[in-house]
CSV table of C-alpha atoms in Angstrom, one decimal:
chain,number,residue,atom,x,y,z
Q,16,MET,CA,7.3,-11.6,21.9
Q,17,HIS,CA,9.3,-8.4,22.0
Q,18,ARG,CA,7.2,-5.5,20.5
Q,19,LYS,CA,8.2,-4.7,16.6
Q,20,THR,CA,10.2,-1.6,16.3
Q,21,ALA,CA,9.2,1.1,13.8
Q,22,ALA,CA,12.6,1.0,11.9
Q,23,ALA,CA,12.2,-2.6,11.7
Q,24,VAL,CA,8.9,-2.3,9.9
Q,25,VAL,CA,10.2,0.2,7.5
Q,26,LEU,CA,13.2,-2.2,6.6
Q,27,ASP,CA,10.4,-5.0,6.2
Q,28,LEU,CA,8.5,-2.9,3.8
Q,29,PHE,CA,11.1,-1.7,2.0
Q,30,LEU,CA,12.5,-5.1,1.2
Q,31,VAL,CA,9.1,-6.3,-0.4
Q,32,GLN,CA,8.8,-2.9,-2.4
Q,33,LEU,CA,12.6,-3.4,-3.5
Q,34,ALA,CA,11.6,-6.8,-5.1
Q,35,LEU,CA,8.7,-5.4,-6.7
Q,36,LEU,CA,11.0,-2.3,-8.0
Q,37,ILE,CA,13.5,-5.2,-9.4
Q,38,LEU,CA,10.9,-7.0,-11.5
Q,39,SER,CA,9.7,-3.8,-12.7
Q,40,GLY,CA,13.3,-3.0,-13.8
Q,41,TYR,CA,13.5,-6.3,-15.8
Q,42,TYR,CA,10.0,-5.1,-17.7
Q,43,TYR,CA,10.8,-1.6,-18.6
Q,44,GLY,CA,14.7,-0.9,-17.8
Q,45,ILE,CA,17.0,1.1,-16.0
Q,46,ARG,CA,14.5,4.1,-15.9
Q,47,VAL,CA,12.4,2.6,-13.2
Q,48,LEU,CA,15.4,2.6,-10.9
Q,49,ILE,CA,16.3,5.9,-11.8
Q,50,LEU,CA,12.6,7.0,-10.9
Q,51,ALA,CA,13.0,4.9,-7.8
Q,52,LEU,CA,15.9,7.2,-6.7
Q,53,ILE,CA,14.3,10.4,-7.5
Q,54,ALA,CA,11.0,9.5,-5.5
Q,55,SER,CA,12.7,8.2,-2.4
Q,56,GLY,CA,15.4,11.0,-2.2
Q,57,THR,CA,12.6,13.6,-2.6
Q,58,CYS,CA,10.5,12.4,-0.1
Q,59,LEU,CA,13.6,11.8,2.4
Q,60,ALA,CA,14.9,15.2,1.7
Q,61,LEU,CA,11.6,16.8,2.1
Q,62,ASP,CA,10.9,14.8,5.1
Q,63,ALA,CA,14.2,16.0,6.7
Q,64,VAL,CA,13.6,19.6,6.1
Q,65,CYS,CA,10.4,19.3,7.9
Q,66,LEU,CA,11.9,17.7,10.7
Q,67,HIS,CA,14.8,20.4,10.9
Q,68,LEU,CA,11.9,23.3,11.0
Q,69,ARG,CA,10.2,21.3,13.7
Q,70,ASN,CA,13.4,20.8,15.7
Q,71,GLN,CA,13.1,17.3,15.8
Q,72,PRO,CA,15.8,14.8,15.2
Q,73,ILE,CA,16.0,12.3,12.5
Q,74,ARG,CA,15.5,8.9,13.7
Q,75,ALA,CA,15.5,5.4,11.7
Q,76,ALA,CA,11.6,5.3,11.7
Q,77,HIS,CA,11.7,8.4,9.5
Q,78,LEU,CA,13.1,6.5,6.7
Q,79,ASP,CA,9.5,5.4,6.1
Q,80,ALA,CA,9.9,8.7,3.8
Q,81,VAL,CA,11.7,6.1,1.2
Q,82,ASN,CA,9.1,3.6,1.3
Q,83,THR,CA,6.4,6.6,0.5
Q,84,GLY,CA,8.8,7.5,-2.6
Q,85,LEU,CA,8.8,3.5,-3.4
Q,86,THR,CA,5.2,3.5,-2.9
Q,87,LEU,CA,4.6,6.1,-5.4
Q,88,THR,CA,7.0,4.7,-8.0
Q,89,LEU,CA,5.4,1.4,-8.1
Q,90,MET,CA,1.8,2.9,-8.2
Q,91,MET,CA,3.2,5.0,-11.7
Q,92,PRO,CA,3.5,4.0,-15.1
Q,93,ALA,CA,7.2,3.4,-16.1
Q,94,SER,CA,6.7,6.3,-18.5
Q,95,VAL,CA,6.0,9.1,-15.7
Q,96,ARG,CA,8.2,12.4,-16.3
Q,97,TYR,CA,10.6,13.0,-13.7
Q,98,ASP,CA,9.2,16.2,-12.8
Q,99,THR,CA,5.6,14.7,-12.3
Q,100,LEU,CA,6.9,12.4,-9.9
Q,101,ILE,CA,8.9,15.0,-8.1
Q,102,ILE,CA,5.8,17.3,-7.5
Q,103,THR,CA,3.7,14.0,-6.4
Q,104,CYS,CA,6.6,13.5,-4.0
Q,105,PHE,CA,5.9,16.9,-2.5
Q,106,ALA,CA,1.9,16.5,-2.3
Q,107,ALA,CA,2.7,13.2,-0.5
Q,108,ILE,CA,5.3,14.6,2.2
Q,109,ILE,CA,4.2,18.5,2.3
Q,110,ILE,CA,0.6,17.6,2.3
Q,111,GLY,CA,-0.2,14.3,3.2
Q,112,LYS,CA,2.6,14.0,6.1
Q,113,ALA,CA,4.0,17.3,7.3
Q,114,LEU,CA,0.9,19.3,7.3
Q,115,PHE,CA,-0.6,16.8,10.0
Q,116,GLY,CA,2.1,16.8,12.2
Q,117,GLY,CA,4.6,14.0,11.1
Q,118,ARG,CA,4.7,10.2,10.9
Q,119,VAL,CA,2.9,9.9,14.2
Q,120,ASN,CA,0.0,12.1,13.7
Q,121,LEU,CA,-0.9,10.7,9.9
Q,122,LEU,CA,-4.6,11.2,8.9
Q,123,PHE,CA,-4.0,9.8,5.5
Q,124,PRO,CA,-1.5,7.5,4.1
Q,125,PRO,CA,1.3,10.0,2.5
Q,126,ALA,CA,1.4,8.0,-0.8
Q,127,ALA,CA,-2.4,7.9,-1.0
Q,128,VAL,CA,-2.4,11.7,-0.9
Q,129,GLY,CA,0.3,12.2,-3.2
Q,130,TYR,CA,-1.4,9.9,-6.0
Q,131,THR,CA,-4.6,11.5,-5.4
Q,132,PHE,CA,-3.2,14.8,-6.2
Q,133,SER,CA,-1.2,13.6,-9.0
Q,134,ILE,CA,-4.3,11.8,-10.3
Q,135,LEU,CA,-6.5,15.1,-10.3
Q,136,ALA,CA,-3.5,17.2,-12.0
Q,137,PHE,CA,-1.9,14.7,-14.7
Q,138,GLY,CA,-4.7,12.3,-14.9
Q,139,THR,CA,-4.1,11.4,-18.5
Q,140,GLU,CA,-0.1,10.7,-17.9
Q,141,LEU,CA,-0.8,8.6,-15.1
Q,142,LEU,CA,-3.5,6.5,-17.0
Q,143,GLN,CA,-1.2,5.6,-20.1
Q,144,PHE,CA,1.0,2.9,-20.1
Q,145,PRO,CA,3.6,1.3,-21.9
Q,146,GLN,CA,4.1,-2.3,-22.5
Q,147,PRO,CA,6.1,-4.8,-20.6
Q,148,TYR,CA,9.5,-5.9,-21.9
Q,149,THR,CA,9.6,-2.1,-23.3
Q,150,ALA,CA,13.2,-0.8,-22.5
Q,151,LEU,CA,12.3,2.8,-22.1
Q,152,PRO,CA,14.5,5.8,-22.8
Q,153,LEU,CA,15.9,7.7,-20.0
Q,154,GLY,CA,14.7,11.0,-21.1
Q,155,ASN,CA,12.3,12.9,-19.2
Q,156,GLN,CA,9.5,13.1,-21.8
Q,157,ILE,CA,9.1,9.5,-23.1
Q,158,ASP,CA,7.8,8.8,-27.0
Q,159,ALA,CA,6.6,5.5,-26.9
Q,160,ALA,CA,3.4,3.7,-27.6
Q,161,TYR,CA,1.1,3.8,-24.9
Q,162,THR,CA,-2.2,1.8,-24.3
Q,163,MET,CA,-4.8,1.7,-21.6
Q,164,SER,CA,-4.1,-0.4,-18.4
Q,165,ALA,CA,-5.1,-4.0,-17.9
Q,166,SER,CA,-8.0,-3.1,-15.5
Q,167,ALA,CA,-9.3,-0.5,-18.2
Q,168,GLN,CA,-9.4,-3.6,-20.8
Q,169,PHE,CA,-10.7,-5.8,-18.4
Q,170,HIS,CA,-13.6,-3.6,-17.6
Q,171,ALA,CA,-14.2,-2.9,-21.1
Q,172,ASN,CA,-13.9,-6.8,-21.7
Q,173,ARG,CA,-14.1,-9.2,-19.1
Q,174,MET,CA,-13.6,-12.1,-21.5
Q,175,ILE,CA,-10.2,-11.3,-22.0
Q,176,ASP,CA,-7.5,-13.8,-20.8
Q,177,LEU,CA,-5.4,-12.0,-18.5
Q,178,SER,CA,-4.9,-14.7,-15.7
Q,179,ASP,CA,-1.2,-16.3,-17.1
Q,180,LYS,CA,-0.1,-12.5,-17.2
Q,181,LEU,CA,-1.3,-11.4,-13.7
Q,182,LEU,CA,1.1,-14.0,-12.0
Q,183,LEU,CA,4.3,-12.1,-13.0
Q,184,GLY,CA,2.6,-8.8,-13.4
Q,185,ALA,CA,3.5,-9.0,-17.3
Q,186,LEU,CA,0.6,-6.2,-18.4
Q,187,PRO,CA,0.4,-2.8,-19.1
Q,188,GLY,CA,-0.7,-0.8,-15.8
Q,189,PRO,CA,1.0,0.8,-12.6
Q,190,MET,CA,4.5,-0.7,-12.9
Q,191,GLY,CA,4.7,-2.5,-9.3
Q,192,THR,CA,1.0,-3.4,-8.6
Q,193,GLY,CA,0.1,-6.4,-11.0
Q,194,CYS,CA,2.6,-9.3,-10.0
Q,195,ILE,CA,0.3,-11.6,-8.0
Q,196,LEU,CA,2.8,-14.0,-7.3
Q,197,LEU,CA,5.3,-11.4,-5.7
Q,198,LEU,CA,2.4,-9.8,-3.7
Q,199,THR,CA,1.4,-12.7,-2.5
Q,200,VAL,CA,4.6,-13.9,-1.0
Q,201,GLY,CA,5.3,-10.3,0.4
Q,202,VAL,CA,1.7,-10.5,2.0
Q,203,PHE,CA,2.8,-13.5,4.1
Q,204,ILE,CA,6.4,-12.2,4.7
Q,205,LEU,CA,4.7,-9.0,6.1
Q,206,ILE,CA,2.2,-10.9,7.9
Q,207,ALA,CA,4.6,-13.3,9.6
Q,208,ARG,CA,6.9,-10.5,10.7
Q,209,ARG,CA,4.0,-8.4,11.6
Q,210,SER,CA,5.0,-5.3,10.0
Q,211,VAL,CA,1.3,-4.6,8.3
Q,212,ALA,CA,-1.6,-4.0,10.5
Q,213,ILE,CA,-2.7,-8.0,10.6
Q,214,SER,CA,-6.3,-8.0,11.5
Q,215,THR,CA,-6.9,-5.3,8.7
Q,216,LEU,CA,-5.3,-6.8,5.8
Q,217,VAL,CA,-6.4,-10.3,6.4
Q,218,THR,CA,-10.1,-9.1,6.9
Q,219,PHE,CA,-9.8,-6.9,3.6
Q,220,LEU,CA,-8.7,-9.6,1.3
Q,221,LEU,CA,-11.0,-12.5,2.6
Q,222,GLU,CA,-13.7,-10.1,2.2
Q,223,TYR,CA,-12.5,-9.2,-1.5
Q,224,LEU,CA,-12.4,-12.6,-2.4
Q,225,LEU,CA,-15.7,-13.7,-0.8
Q,226,MET,CA,-17.4,-10.4,-2.7
Q,227,SER,CA,-15.5,-11.3,-6.1
Q,228,LEU,CA,-16.6,-14.9,-5.9
Q,229,LEU,CA,-20.2,-14.1,-4.9
Q,230,ALA,CA,-20.5,-11.6,-7.9
Q,231,GLU,CA,-19.4,-13.8,-10.6
Q,232,SER,CA,-18.7,-17.2,-9.1
Q,233,ASP,CA,-15.6,-17.5,-11.3
Q,234,PHE,CA,-12.2,-17.5,-10.1
Q,235,ASP,CA,-10.5,-16.1,-13.1
Q,236,TYR,CA,-12.9,-13.1,-12.2
Q,237,MET,CA,-11.7,-12.8,-8.8
Q,238,ILE,CA,-7.9,-13.0,-9.6
Q,239,LYS,CA,-8.6,-10.1,-12.1
Q,240,LEU,CA,-10.0,-7.7,-9.7
Q,241,LEU,CA,-7.1,-8.7,-7.2
Q,242,GLY,CA,-4.5,-8.1,-9.7
Q,243,CYS,CA,-5.9,-5.3,-12.2
Q,244,ASN,CA,-6.7,-2.5,-9.9
Q,245,MET,CA,-3.8,-2.1,-7.5
Q,246,THR,CA,-6.0,-4.0,-5.0
Q,247,ARG,CA,-3.6,-6.3,-3.5
Q,248,PHE,CA,-0.9,-3.6,-3.5
Q,249,GLY,CA,-3.0,-0.7,-2.0
Q,250,ALA,CA,-4.5,-3.2,0.3
Q,251,VAL,CA,-0.8,-3.9,1.7
Q,252,PHE,CA,1.0,-0.5,1.3
Q,253,LEU,CA,-2.1,1.8,2.1
Q,254,ILE,CA,-4.8,0.2,3.8
Q,255,ALA,CA,-3.0,-2.0,5.9
Q,256,ASP,CA,-0.5,0.7,7.2
Q,257,GLN,CA,0.4,0.2,10.8
Q,258,ARG,CA,0.5,4.0,11.3
Q,259,ILE,CA,-3.0,4.3,10.1
Q,260,ALA,CA,-5.2,1.2,10.7
Q,261,PRO,CA,-6.4,0.6,14.2
Q,262,LYS,CA,-5.6,-2.6,15.9
Q,263,SER,CA,-7.6,-5.6,17.0
Q,264,LEU,CA,-11.7,-5.0,16.6
Q,265,GLY,CA,-11.1,-2.0,15.2
Q,266,GLY,CA,-8.9,-3.1,12.7
Q,267,ILE,CA,-11.4,-6.0,11.5
Q,268,LEU,CA,-14.3,-3.3,10.9
Q,269,TYR,CA,-11.9,-1.2,9.1
Q,270,GLY,CA,-10.7,-3.6,6.7
Q,271,PHE,CA,-14.2,-4.9,6.3
Q,272,LEU,CA,-15.7,-1.5,5.5
Q,273,ALA,CA,-12.9,-0.7,2.9
Q,274,ALA,CA,-12.9,-4.1,1.0
Q,275,ILE,CA,-16.8,-3.2,0.6
Q,276,LEU,CA,-16.0,0.6,-0.7
Q,277,SER,CA,-13.0,-0.8,-3.0
Q,278,MET,CA,-15.3,-3.4,-4.6
Q,279,TYR,CA,-17.9,-0.9,-5.3
Q,280,LEU,CA,-15.5,1.6,-6.6
Q,281,THR,CA,-13.8,-1.1,-8.8
Q,282,THR,CA,-16.8,-2.9,-10.5
Q,283,PHE,CA,-19.7,-0.2,-10.3
Q,284,ALA,CA,-17.7,3.1,-10.6
Q,285,GLU,CA,-15.1,1.6,-12.7
Q,286,ILE,CA,-12.0,3.4,-10.9
Q,287,GLU,CA,-9.0,2.2,-11.7
Q,288,TYR,CA,-7.1,3.3,-8.4
Q,289,ALA,CA,-10.3,2.5,-6.0
Q,290,VAL,CA,-8.3,1.2,-3.8
Q,291,VAL,CA,-6.5,4.6,-3.3
Q,292,ILE,CA,-9.4,6.6,-2.9
Q,293,THR,CA,-10.9,3.9,-0.3
Q,294,ALA,CA,-7.7,4.8,1.8
Q,295,ILE,CA,-8.5,8.8,1.5
Q,296,LEU,CA,-12.2,8.3,2.5
Q,297,LEU,CA,-11.6,5.7,5.3
Q,298,SER,CA,-8.4,6.8,7.0
Q,299,PRO,CA,-10.5,9.3,8.8
Q,300,LEU,CA,-12.4,6.4,10.1
Q,301,ALA,CA,-9.4,4.5,11.1
Q,302,GLN,CA,-8.2,7.3,13.3
Q,303,PHE,CA,-11.6,7.5,15.0
Q,304,LEU,CA,-11.8,3.8,15.7
Q,305,LYS,CA,-8.1,4.1,17.4
Q,306,SER,CA,-9.4,7.1,19.6
Q,307,GLN,CA,-12.7,4.8,20.9
Q,308,SER,CA,-12.4,4.0,24.3
Q,309,TRP,CA,-13.4,0.1,23.8
Q,310,GLN,CA,-10.9,-0.3,21.3
Q,311,MET,CA,-8.1,1.2,23.7
Q,312,GLU,CA,-9.3,-0.9,26.4
Q,313,TYR,CA,-9.5,-4.2,24.3
Q,314,ALA,CA,-6.0,-3.5,23.1
Q,315,ARG,CA,-5.0,-2.6,26.6
Q,316,ARG,CA,-6.1,-5.7,27.7
Q,317,ARG,CA,-4.6,-7.8,25.3
Q,318,GLN,CA,-1.2,-6.4,25.6
Q,319,GLN,CA,-1.4,-7.2,29.5
Q,320,TYR,CA,-2.4,-11.0,28.5
Q,321,ARG,CA,0.6,-10.9,26.6
Q,322,ARG,CA,3.1,-9.7,28.9
Q,323,THR,CA,1.4,-12.1,31.6
Q,324,HIS,CA,2.0,-14.9,29.1
Q,325,ARG,CA,5.8,-13.9,28.5
Q,326,GLU,CA,6.5,-13.7,32.3
Q,327,GLN,CA,5.1,-17.0,32.7
Q,328,GLU,CA,7.0,-18.5,29.9
Q,329,VAL,CA,10.0,-16.6,31.4
Q,330,GLU,CA,9.6,-18.6,34.8
Q,331,GLN,CA,8.9,-21.7,33.5
Q,332,HIS,CA,12.3,-21.3,31.6
Q,333,GLU,CA,14.0,-20.5,34.5
Q,334,ARG,CA,12.7,-23.4,36.7
């Protein structure tokens, strides 16, 4: 089995996000696609400028800046102002990425940094959402009826029925993060193609599911927790980011702790973007785990075992 290239990972993540973007466009109109173009173009341009200033060539792997723009777009309300999104992209690329030396030296997921900056600067705007199936106008300032997100409604009244809408993401909230059906398909695809940190993602989702069931012993409650708070989306595109998450045993520990913290921030602190805060708080731990000698030795031995296994397969095939 050949090592997955960074460019291939970028493409896989892009395709899954593109599917989420198309669904969001169905719910809110062409404005969603304009937001995506602005965000991805801004992130790519900023990253190119930073690479030029450091005298580094632009490679295919650097198209991960496009994915950062799409991630930010999908985490926003469909009514977000264009200038707000552009400022968010600046924070993601300049503060979250370039400040630490680029994609191979990340301390935090850039999209998590950008969103955190934006929620502090424009919190009210980012937490007001139009209803799905509303064709939004293309202007910068949207004059539409806003409501609280599905997660806020859920925390206010846990008896509300959201399960049927959560499957397709047809509820008010960050426009690309609520579709459980599409996100579940995306999880299986990305795991099969090894485009996410598998040990971290699987551990996070299983631990989160277990804690949800233990908390209420209610399958509907579990579904709401997974779908309402950007949880599954954030697990895939922030927590299980291969540029951040450690591998093997370190990845399991990281995913386990991330699930516990995210659950706590969601259920007790009632923070709608708990998974984003979790990614910010625990990313330094992920870097620490990466640097530990036991973790590096385990990864080295596992890689050596795979290499030996491949060589044996080649020898048997030649015979």
